[in-house]
Coordinates of N, CA, C and O in Angstrom, one line a residue:
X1 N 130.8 -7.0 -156.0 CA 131.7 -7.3 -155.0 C 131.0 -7.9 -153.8 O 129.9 -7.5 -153.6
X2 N 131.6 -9.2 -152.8 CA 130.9 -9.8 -152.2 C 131.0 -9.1 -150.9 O 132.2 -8.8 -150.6
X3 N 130.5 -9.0 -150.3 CA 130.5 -8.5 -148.4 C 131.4 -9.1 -147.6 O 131.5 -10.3 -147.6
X4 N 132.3 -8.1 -146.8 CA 133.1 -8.4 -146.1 C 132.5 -8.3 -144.2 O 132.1 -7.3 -143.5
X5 N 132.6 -10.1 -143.9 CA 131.9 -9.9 -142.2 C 133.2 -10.1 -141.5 O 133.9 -11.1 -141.6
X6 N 133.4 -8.9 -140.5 CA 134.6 -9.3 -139.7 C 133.6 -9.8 -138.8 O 132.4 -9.4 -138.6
X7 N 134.4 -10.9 -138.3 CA 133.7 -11.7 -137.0 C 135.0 -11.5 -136.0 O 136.2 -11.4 -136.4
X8 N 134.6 -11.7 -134.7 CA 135.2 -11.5 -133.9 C 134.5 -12.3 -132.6 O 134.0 -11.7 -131.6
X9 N 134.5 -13.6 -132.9 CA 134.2 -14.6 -132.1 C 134.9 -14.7 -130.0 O 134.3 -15.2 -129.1
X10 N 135.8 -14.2 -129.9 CA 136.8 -14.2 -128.6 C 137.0 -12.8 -128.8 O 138.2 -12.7 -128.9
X11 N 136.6 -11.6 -128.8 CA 137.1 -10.0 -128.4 C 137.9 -9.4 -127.3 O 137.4 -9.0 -126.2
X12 N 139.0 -9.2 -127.5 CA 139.7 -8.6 -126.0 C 139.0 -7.8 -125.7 O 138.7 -7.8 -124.5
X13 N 138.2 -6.7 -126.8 CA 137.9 -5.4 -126.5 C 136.9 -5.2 -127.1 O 137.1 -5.6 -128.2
X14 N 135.2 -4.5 -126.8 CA 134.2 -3.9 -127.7 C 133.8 -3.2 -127.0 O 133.1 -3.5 -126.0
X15 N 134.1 -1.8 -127.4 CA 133.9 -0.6 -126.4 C 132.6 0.2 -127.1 O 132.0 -0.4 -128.0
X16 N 132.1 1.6 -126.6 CA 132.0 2.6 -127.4 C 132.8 3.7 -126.6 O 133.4 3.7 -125.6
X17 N 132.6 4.7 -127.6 CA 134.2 5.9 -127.3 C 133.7 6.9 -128.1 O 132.6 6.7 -128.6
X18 N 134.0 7.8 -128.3 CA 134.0 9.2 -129.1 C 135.2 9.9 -129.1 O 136.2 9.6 -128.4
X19 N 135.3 11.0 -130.3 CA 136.4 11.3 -130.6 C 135.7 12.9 -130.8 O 134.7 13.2 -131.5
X20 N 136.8 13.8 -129.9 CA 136.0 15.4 -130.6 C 135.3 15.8 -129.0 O 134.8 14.9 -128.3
X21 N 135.3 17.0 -128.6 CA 134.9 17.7 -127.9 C 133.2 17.5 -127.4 O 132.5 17.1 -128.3
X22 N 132.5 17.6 -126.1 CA 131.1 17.5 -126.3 C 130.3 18.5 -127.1 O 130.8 19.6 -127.1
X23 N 129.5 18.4 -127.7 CA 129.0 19.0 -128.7 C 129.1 18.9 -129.9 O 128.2 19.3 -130.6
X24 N 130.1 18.3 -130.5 CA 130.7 18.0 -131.8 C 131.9 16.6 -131.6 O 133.0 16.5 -131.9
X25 N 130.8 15.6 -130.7 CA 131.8 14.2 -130.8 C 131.0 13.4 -131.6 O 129.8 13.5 -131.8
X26 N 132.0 12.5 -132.2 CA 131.7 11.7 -133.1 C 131.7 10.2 -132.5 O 132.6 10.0 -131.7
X27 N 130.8 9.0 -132.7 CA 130.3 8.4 -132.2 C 131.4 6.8 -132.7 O 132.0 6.6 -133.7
X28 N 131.3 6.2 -132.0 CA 132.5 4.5 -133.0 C 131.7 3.5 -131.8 O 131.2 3.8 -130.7
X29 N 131.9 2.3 -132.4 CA 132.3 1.5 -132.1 C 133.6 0.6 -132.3 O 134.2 0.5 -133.4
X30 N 134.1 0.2 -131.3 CA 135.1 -0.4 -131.7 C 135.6 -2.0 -130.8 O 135.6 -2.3 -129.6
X31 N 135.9 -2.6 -132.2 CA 136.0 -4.3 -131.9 C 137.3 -4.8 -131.9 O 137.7 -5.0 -133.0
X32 N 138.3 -5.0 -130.9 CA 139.9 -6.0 -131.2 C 139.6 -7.0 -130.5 O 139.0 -7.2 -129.5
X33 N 140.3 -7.9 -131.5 CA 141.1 -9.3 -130.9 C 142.6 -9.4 -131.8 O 142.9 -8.8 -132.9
X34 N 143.2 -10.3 -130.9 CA 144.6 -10.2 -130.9 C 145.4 -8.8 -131.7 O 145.4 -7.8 -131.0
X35 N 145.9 -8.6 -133.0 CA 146.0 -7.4 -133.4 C 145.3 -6.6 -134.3 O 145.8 -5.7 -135.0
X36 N 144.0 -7.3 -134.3 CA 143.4 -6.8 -135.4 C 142.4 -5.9 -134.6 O 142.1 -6.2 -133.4
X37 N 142.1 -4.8 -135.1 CA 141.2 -3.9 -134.2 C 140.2 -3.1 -135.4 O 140.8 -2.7 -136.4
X38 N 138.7 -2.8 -135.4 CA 137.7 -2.5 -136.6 C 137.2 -1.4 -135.9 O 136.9 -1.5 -134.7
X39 N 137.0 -0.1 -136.6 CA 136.1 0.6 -136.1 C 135.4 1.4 -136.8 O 135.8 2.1 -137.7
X40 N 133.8 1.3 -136.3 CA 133.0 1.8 -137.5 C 131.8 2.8 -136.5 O 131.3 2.4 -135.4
X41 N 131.6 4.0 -137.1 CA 130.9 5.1 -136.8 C 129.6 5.0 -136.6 O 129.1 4.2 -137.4
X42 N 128.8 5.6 -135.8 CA 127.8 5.0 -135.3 C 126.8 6.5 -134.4 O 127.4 7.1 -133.5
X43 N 125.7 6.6 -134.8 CA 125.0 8.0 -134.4 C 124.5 7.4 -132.9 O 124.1 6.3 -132.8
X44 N 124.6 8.4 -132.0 CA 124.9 8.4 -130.5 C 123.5 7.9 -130.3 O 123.5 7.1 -129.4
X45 N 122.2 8.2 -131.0 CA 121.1 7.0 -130.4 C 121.2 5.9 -130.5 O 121.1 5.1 -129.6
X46 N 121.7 5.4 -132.0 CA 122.2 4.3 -131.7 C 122.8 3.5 -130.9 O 122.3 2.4 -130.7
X47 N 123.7 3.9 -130.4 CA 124.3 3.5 -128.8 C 123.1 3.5 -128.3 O 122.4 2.5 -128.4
X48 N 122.8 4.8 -127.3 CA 121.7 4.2 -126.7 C 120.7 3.0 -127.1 O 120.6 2.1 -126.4
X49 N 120.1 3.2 -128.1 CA 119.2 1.9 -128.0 C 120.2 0.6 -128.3 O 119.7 -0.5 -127.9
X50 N 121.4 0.4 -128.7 CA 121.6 -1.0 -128.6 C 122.0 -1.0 -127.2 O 121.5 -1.9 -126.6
X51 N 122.9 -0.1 -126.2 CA 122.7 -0.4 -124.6 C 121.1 -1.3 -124.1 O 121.0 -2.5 -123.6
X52 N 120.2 -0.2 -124.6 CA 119.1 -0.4 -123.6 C 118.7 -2.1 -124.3 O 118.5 -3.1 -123.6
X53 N 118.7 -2.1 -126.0 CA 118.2 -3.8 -126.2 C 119.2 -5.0 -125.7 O 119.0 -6.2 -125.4
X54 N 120.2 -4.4 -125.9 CA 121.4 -4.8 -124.9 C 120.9 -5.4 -123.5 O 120.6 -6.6 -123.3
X55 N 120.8 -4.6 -122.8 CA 119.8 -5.0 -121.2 C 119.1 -5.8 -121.4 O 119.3 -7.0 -120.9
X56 N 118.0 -5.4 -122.3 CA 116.9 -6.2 -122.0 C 116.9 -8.0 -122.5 O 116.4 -9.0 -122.0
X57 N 117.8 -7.7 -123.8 CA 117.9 -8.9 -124.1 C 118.7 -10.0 -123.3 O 118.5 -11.2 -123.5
X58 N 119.8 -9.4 -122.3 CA 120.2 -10.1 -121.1 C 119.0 -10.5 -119.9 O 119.2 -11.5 -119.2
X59 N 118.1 -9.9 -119.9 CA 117.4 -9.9 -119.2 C 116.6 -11.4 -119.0 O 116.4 -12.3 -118.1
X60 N 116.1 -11.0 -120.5 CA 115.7 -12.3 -120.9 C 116.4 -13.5 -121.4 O 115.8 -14.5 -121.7
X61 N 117.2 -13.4 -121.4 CA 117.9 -14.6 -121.7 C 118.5 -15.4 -120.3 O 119.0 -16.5 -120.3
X62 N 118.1 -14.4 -119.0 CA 118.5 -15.0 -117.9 C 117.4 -15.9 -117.1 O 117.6 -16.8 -116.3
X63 N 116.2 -15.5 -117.6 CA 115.1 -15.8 -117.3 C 114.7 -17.4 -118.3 O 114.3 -18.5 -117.8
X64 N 114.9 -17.2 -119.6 CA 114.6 -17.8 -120.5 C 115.5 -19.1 -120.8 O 115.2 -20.2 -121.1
X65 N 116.6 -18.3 -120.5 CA 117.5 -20.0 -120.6 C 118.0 -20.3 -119.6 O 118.6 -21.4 -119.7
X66 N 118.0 -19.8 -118.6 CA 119.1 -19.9 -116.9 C 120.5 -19.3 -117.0 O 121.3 -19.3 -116.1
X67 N 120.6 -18.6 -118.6 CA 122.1 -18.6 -118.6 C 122.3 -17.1 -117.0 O 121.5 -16.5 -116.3
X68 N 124.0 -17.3 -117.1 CA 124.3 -16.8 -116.1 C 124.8 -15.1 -116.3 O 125.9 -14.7 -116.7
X69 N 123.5 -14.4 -115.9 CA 124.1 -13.0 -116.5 C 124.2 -12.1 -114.7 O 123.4 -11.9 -113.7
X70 N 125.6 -11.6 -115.1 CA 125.4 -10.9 -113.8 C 124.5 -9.6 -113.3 O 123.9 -9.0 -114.3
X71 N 124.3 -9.1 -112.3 CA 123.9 -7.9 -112.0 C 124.6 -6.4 -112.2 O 124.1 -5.4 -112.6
X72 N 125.8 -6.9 -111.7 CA 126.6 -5.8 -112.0 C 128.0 -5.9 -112.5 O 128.8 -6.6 -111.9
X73 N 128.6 -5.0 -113.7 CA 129.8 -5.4 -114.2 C 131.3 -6.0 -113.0 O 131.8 -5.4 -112.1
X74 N 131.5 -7.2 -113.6 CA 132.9 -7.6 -112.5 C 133.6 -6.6 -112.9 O 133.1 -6.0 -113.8
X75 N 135.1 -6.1 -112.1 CA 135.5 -5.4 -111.8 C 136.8 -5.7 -113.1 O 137.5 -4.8 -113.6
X76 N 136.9 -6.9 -113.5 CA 138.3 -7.0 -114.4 C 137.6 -6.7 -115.7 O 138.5 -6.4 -116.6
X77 N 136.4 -6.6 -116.2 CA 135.4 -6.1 -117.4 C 135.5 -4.3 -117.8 O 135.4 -3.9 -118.9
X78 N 135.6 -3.6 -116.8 CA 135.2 -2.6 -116.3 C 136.4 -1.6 -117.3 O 137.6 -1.5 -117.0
X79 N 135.8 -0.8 -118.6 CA 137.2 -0.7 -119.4 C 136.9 0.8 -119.4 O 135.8 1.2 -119.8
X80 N 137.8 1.9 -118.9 CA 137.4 3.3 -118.9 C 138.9 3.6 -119.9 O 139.7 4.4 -119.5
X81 N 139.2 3.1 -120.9 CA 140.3 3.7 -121.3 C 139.5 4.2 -122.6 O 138.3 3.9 -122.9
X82 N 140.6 5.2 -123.3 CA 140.1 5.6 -124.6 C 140.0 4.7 -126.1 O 140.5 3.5 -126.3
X83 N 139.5 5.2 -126.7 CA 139.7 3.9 -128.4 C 141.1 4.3 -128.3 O 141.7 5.3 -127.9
X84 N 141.4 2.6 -129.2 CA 142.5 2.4 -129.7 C 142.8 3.0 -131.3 O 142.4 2.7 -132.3
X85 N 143.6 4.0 -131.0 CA 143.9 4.9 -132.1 C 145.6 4.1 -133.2 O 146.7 3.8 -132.7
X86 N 145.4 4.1 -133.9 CA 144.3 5.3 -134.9 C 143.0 4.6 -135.2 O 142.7 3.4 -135.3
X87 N 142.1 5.7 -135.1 CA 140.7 5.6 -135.1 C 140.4 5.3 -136.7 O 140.6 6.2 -137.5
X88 N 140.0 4.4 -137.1 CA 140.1 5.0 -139.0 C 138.4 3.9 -139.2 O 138.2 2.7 -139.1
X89 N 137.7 5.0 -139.6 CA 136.2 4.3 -139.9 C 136.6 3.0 -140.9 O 137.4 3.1 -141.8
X90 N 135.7 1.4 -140.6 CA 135.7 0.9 -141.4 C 134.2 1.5 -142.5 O 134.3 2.0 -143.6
X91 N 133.3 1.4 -142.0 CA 131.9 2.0 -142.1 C 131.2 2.8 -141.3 O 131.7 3.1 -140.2
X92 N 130.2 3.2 -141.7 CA 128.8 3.7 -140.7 C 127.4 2.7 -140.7 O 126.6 2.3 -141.5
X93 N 127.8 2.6 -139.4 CA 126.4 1.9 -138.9 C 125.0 1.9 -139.6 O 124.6 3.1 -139.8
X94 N 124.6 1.3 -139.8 CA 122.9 1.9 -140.9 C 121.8 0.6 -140.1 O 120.8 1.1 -139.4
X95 N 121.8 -0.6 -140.1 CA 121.4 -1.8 -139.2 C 121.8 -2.3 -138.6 O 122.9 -2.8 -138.8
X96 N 121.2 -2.4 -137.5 CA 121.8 -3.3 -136.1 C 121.2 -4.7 -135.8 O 120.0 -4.7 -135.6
X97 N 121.9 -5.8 -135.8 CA 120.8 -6.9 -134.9 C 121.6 -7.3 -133.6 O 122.7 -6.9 -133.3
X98 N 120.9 -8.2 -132.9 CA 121.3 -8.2 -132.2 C 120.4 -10.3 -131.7 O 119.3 -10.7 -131.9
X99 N 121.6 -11.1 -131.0 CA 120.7 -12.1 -131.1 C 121.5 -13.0 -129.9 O 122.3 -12.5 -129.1
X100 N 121.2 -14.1 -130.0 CA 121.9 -15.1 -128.7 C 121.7 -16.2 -129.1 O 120.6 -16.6 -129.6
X101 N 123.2 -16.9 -128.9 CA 123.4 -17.8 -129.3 C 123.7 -19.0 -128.5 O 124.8 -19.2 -128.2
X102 N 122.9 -19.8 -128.3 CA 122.9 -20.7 -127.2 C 123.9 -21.7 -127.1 O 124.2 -22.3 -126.1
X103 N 124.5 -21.9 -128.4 CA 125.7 -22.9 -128.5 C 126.9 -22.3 -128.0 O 127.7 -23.0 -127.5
X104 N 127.0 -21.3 -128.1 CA 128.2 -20.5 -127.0 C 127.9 -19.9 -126.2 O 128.6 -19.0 -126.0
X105 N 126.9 -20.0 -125.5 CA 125.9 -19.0 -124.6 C 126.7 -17.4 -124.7 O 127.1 -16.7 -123.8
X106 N 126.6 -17.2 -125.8 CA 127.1 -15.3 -126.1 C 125.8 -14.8 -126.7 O 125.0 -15.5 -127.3
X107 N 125.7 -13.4 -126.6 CA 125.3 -12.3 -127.2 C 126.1 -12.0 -128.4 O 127.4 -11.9 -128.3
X108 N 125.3 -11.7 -129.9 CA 125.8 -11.4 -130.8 C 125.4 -10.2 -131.2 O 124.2 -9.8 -130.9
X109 N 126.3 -9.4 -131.9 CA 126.1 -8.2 -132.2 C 126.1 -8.3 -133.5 O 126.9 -9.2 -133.9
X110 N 125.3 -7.5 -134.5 CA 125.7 -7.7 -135.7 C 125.8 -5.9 -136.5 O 124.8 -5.5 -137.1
X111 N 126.4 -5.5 -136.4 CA 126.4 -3.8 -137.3 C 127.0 -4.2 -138.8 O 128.0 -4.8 -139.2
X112 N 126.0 -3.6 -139.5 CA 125.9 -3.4 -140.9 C 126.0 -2.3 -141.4 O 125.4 -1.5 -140.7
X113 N 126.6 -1.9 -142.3 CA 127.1 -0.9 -143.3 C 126.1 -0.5 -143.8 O 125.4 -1.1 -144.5
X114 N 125.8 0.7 -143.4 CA 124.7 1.9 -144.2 C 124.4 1.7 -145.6 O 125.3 1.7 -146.3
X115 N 123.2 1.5 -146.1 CA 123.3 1.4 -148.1 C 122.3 2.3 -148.4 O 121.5 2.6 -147.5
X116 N 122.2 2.7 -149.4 CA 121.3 3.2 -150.2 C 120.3 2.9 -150.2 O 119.5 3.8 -150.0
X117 N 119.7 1.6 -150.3 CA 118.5 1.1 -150.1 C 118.2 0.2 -148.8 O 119.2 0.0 -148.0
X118 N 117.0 -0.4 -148.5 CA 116.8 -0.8 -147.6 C 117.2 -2.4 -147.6 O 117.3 -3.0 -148.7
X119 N 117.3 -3.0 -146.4 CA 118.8 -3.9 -146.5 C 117.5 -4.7 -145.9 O 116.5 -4.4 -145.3
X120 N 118.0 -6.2 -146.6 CA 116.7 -7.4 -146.7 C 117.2 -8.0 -145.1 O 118.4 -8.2 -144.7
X121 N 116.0 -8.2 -144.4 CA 116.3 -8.6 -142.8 C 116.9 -9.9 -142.6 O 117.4 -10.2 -141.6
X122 N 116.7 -11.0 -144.1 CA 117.3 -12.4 -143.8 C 118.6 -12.0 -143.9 O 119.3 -12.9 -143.5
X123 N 119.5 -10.8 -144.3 CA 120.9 -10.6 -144.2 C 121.6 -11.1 -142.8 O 122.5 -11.9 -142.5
X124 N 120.6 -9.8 -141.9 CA 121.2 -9.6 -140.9 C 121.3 -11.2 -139.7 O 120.5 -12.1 -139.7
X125 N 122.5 -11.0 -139.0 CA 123.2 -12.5 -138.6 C 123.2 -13.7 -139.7 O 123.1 -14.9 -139.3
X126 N 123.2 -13.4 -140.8 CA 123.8 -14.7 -141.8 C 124.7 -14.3 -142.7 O 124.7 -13.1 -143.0
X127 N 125.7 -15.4 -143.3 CA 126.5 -14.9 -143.6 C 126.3 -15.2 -145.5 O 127.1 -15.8 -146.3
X128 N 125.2 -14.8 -145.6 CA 124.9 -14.7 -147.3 C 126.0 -14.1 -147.7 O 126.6 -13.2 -147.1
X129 N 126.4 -14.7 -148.9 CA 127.5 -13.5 -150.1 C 126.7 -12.1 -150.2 O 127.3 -11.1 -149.8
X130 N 125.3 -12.0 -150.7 CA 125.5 -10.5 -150.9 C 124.7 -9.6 -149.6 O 123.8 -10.1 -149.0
X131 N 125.2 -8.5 -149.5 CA 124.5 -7.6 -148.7 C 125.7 -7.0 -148.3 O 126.9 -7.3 -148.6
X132 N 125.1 -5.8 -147.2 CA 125.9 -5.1 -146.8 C 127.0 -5.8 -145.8 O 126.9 -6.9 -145.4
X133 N 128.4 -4.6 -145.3 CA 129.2 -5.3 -144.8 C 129.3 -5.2 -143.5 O 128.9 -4.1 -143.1
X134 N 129.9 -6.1 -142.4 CA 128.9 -6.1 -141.6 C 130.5 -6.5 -140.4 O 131.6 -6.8 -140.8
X135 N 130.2 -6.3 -139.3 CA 130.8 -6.3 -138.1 C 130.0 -7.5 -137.0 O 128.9 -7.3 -136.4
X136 N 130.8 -8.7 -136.7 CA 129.8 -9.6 -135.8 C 130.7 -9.8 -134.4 O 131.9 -10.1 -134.5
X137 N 130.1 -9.5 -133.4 CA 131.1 -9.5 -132.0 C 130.1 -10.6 -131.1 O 128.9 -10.4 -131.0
X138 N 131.0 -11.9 -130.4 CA 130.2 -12.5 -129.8 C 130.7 -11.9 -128.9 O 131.7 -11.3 -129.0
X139 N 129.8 -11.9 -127.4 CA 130.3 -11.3 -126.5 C 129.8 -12.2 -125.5 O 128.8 -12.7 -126.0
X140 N 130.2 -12.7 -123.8 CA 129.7 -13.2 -122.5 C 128.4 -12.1 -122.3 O 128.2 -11.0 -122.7
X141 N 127.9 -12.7 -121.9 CA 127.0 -11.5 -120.7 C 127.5 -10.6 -120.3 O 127.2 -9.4 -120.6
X142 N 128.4 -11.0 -119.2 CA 129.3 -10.3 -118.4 C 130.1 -9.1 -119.0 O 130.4 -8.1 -118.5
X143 N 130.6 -9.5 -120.4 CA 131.7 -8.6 -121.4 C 130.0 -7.8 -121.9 O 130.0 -6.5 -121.8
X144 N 129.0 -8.2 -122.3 CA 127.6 -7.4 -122.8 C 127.3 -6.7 -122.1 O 127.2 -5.5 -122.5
X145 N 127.0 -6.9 -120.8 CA 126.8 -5.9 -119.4 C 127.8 -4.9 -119.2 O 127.6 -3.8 -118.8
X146 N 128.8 -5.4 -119.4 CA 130.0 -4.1 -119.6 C 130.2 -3.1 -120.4 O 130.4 -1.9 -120.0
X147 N 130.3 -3.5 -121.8 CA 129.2 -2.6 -122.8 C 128.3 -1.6 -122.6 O 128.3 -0.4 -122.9
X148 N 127.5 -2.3 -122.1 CA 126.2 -1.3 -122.4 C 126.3 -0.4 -121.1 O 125.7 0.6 -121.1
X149 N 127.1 -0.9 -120.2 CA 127.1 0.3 -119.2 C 128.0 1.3 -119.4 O 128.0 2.3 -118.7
X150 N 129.1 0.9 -120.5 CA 129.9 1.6 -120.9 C 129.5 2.7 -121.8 O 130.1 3.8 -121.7
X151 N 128.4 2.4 -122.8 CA 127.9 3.1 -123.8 C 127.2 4.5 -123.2 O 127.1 5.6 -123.5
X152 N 126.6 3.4 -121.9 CA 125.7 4.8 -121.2 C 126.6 5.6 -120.5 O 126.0 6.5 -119.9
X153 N 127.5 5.6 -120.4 CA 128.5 6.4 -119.6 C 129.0 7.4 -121.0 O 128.3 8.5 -121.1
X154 N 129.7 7.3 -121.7 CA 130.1 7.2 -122.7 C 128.7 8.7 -123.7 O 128.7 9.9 -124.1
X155 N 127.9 8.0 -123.6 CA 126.7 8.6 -124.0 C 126.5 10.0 -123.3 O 126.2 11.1 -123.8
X156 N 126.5 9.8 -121.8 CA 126.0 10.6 -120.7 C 127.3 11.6 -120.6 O 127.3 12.6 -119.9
X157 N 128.5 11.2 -121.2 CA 129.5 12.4 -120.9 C 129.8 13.6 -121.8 O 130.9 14.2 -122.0
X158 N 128.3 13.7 -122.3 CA 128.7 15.1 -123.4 C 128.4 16.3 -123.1 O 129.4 16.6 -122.4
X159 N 127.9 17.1 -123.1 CA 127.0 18.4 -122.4 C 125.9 18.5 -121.4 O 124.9 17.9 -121.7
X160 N 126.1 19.3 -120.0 CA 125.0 18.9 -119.5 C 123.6 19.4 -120.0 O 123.8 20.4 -120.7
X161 N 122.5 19.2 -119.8 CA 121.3 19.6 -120.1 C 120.6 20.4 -119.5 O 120.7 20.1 -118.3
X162 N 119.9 21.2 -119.6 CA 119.6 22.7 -119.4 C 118.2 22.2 -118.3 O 117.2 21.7 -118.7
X163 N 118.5 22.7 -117.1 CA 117.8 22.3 -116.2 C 115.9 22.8 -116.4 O 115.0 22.4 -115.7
X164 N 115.7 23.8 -117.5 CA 114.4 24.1 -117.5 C 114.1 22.9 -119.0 O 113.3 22.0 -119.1
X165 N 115.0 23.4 -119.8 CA 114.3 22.4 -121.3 C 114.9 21.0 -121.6 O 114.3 20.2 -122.4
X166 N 115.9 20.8 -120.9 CA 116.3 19.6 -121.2 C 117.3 19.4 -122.4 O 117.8 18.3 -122.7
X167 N 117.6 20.8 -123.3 CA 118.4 20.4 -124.6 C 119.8 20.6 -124.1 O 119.9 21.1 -123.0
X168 N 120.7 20.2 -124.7 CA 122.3 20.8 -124.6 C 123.1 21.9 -124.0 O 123.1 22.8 -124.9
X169 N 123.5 22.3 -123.3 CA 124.1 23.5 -122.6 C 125.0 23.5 -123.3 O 125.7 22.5 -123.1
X170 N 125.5 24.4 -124.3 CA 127.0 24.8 -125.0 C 127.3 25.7 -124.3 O 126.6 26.6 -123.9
X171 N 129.0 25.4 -124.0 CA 130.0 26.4 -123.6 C 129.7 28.0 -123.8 O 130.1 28.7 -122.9
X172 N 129.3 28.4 -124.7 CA 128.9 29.7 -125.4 C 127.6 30.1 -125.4 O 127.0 30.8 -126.2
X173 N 127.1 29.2 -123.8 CA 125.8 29.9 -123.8 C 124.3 29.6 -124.2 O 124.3 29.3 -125.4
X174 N 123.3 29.5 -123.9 CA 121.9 29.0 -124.7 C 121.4 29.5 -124.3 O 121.7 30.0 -123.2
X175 N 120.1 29.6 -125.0 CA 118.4 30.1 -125.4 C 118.0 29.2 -125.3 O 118.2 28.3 -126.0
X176 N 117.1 29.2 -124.3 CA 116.3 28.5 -124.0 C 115.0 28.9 -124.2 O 114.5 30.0 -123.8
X177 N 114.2 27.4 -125.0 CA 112.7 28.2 -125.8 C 111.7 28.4 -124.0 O 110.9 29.2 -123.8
X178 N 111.9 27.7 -123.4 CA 111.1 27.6 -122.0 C 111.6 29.4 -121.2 O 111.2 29.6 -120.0
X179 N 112.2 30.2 -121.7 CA 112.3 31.5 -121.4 C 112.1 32.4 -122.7 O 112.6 33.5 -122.8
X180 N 111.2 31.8 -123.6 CA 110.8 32.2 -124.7 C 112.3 33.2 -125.8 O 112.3 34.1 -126.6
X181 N 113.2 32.3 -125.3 CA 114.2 32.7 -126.5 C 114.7 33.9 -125.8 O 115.1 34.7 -126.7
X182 N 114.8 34.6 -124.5 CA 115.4 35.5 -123.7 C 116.7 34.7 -122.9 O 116.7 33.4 -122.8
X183 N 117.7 35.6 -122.5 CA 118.7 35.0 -121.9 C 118.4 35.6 -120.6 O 117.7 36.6 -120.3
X184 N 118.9 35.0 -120.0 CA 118.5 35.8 -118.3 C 119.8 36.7 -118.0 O 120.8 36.3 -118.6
X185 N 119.9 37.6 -117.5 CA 120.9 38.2 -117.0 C 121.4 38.5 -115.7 O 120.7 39.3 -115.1
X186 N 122.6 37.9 -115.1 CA 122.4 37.8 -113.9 C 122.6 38.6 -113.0 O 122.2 38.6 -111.9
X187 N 123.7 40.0 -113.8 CA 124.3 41.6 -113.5 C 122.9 42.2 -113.8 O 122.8 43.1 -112.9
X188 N 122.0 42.3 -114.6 CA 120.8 43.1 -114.7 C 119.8 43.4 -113.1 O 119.5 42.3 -112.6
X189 N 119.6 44.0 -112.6 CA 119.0 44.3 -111.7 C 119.4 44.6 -110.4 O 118.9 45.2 -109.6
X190 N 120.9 43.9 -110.5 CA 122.1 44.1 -109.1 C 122.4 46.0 -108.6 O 123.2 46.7 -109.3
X191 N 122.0 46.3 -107.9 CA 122.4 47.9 -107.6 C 123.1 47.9 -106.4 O 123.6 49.0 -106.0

């Protein structure tokens, strides 16, 4: 069977979003134009690192080619709504590229479908018949910058982190190894 690449050249929308409670959310990306809308699952570092290569690759590309990337997201970019439901995985993310394209001065995204084995690098951004299947989003700067500030938002809204160790604070409480696996009590000692 040959590989299916949704491309999505003009995107109204390429968010990240989660679905599920903090502590047990589940991770997407998600890509529409006009009424077609793709969404494929995606483990929460991943976000983060395509945010952060995200950045940097704007970075350089402002330096590198003159293109015009802003500093901070315009305000009509700026998307705090939720995914567009129904949520229905196309795939899971497994390789990411990520590249720029000077003939449209956009940022390309490329997410590839998880496989079994390890996925040959001339795949990724070409549109060979075989390999995995793949999701391609050209995006502005400006729509890139918006993203990735979205993801870290996005990212940063799950549990807060335990001011001595740094791991997860669940509703129900934590042990923390920096009090050697003791809970503190805060009625203990009160007379």
């Amino acid at each position: 069977m040959s590989r299916v690449i949704h491309v999505f050249r003009q995107p109204d929308r390429f968010v990240a979003g989660t679905v599920g409670e903090p502590g047990d959310r589940t991770f997407y990306l998600q890509a529409s134009e006009d009424v077609r809308t793709i969404s494929v699952t995606i483990e929460k570092q991943q976000v983060v690192v395509l945010a952060e290569r995200l950045s940097s690759l704007l970075e350089e590309v402002a330096s590198r080619f003159g293109a015009d990337v802003p500093d901070d997201v315009p305000d009509d970019l700026v998307d705090v709504d939720p995914l567009t439901v129904p949520v229905e995985e196309e795939f899971r993310v497994g390789t990411m590229g990520l590249g720029w394209d000077a003939d449209s001065s956009a940022v390309v995204i490329e997410l590839l479908a998880i496989t079994e084995g390890e996925v040959d690098e001339t795949v990724v951004l070409d549109d060979t018949e075989e390999g995995p299947d793949a999701v391609r989003v050209f995006l502005s700067p400006a729509a890139a910058r918006a993203f990735a500030e979205r993801a870290d938002r996005v990212v940063n809204a799950g549990r807060k982190p335990c001011p001595l160790c740094g791991e997860p604070l669940d509703p129900t409480g934590h042990i923390c190894p920096r009090q050697n696996g003791y809970r503190r009590d805060t009625e203990a000692g009160e007379d």
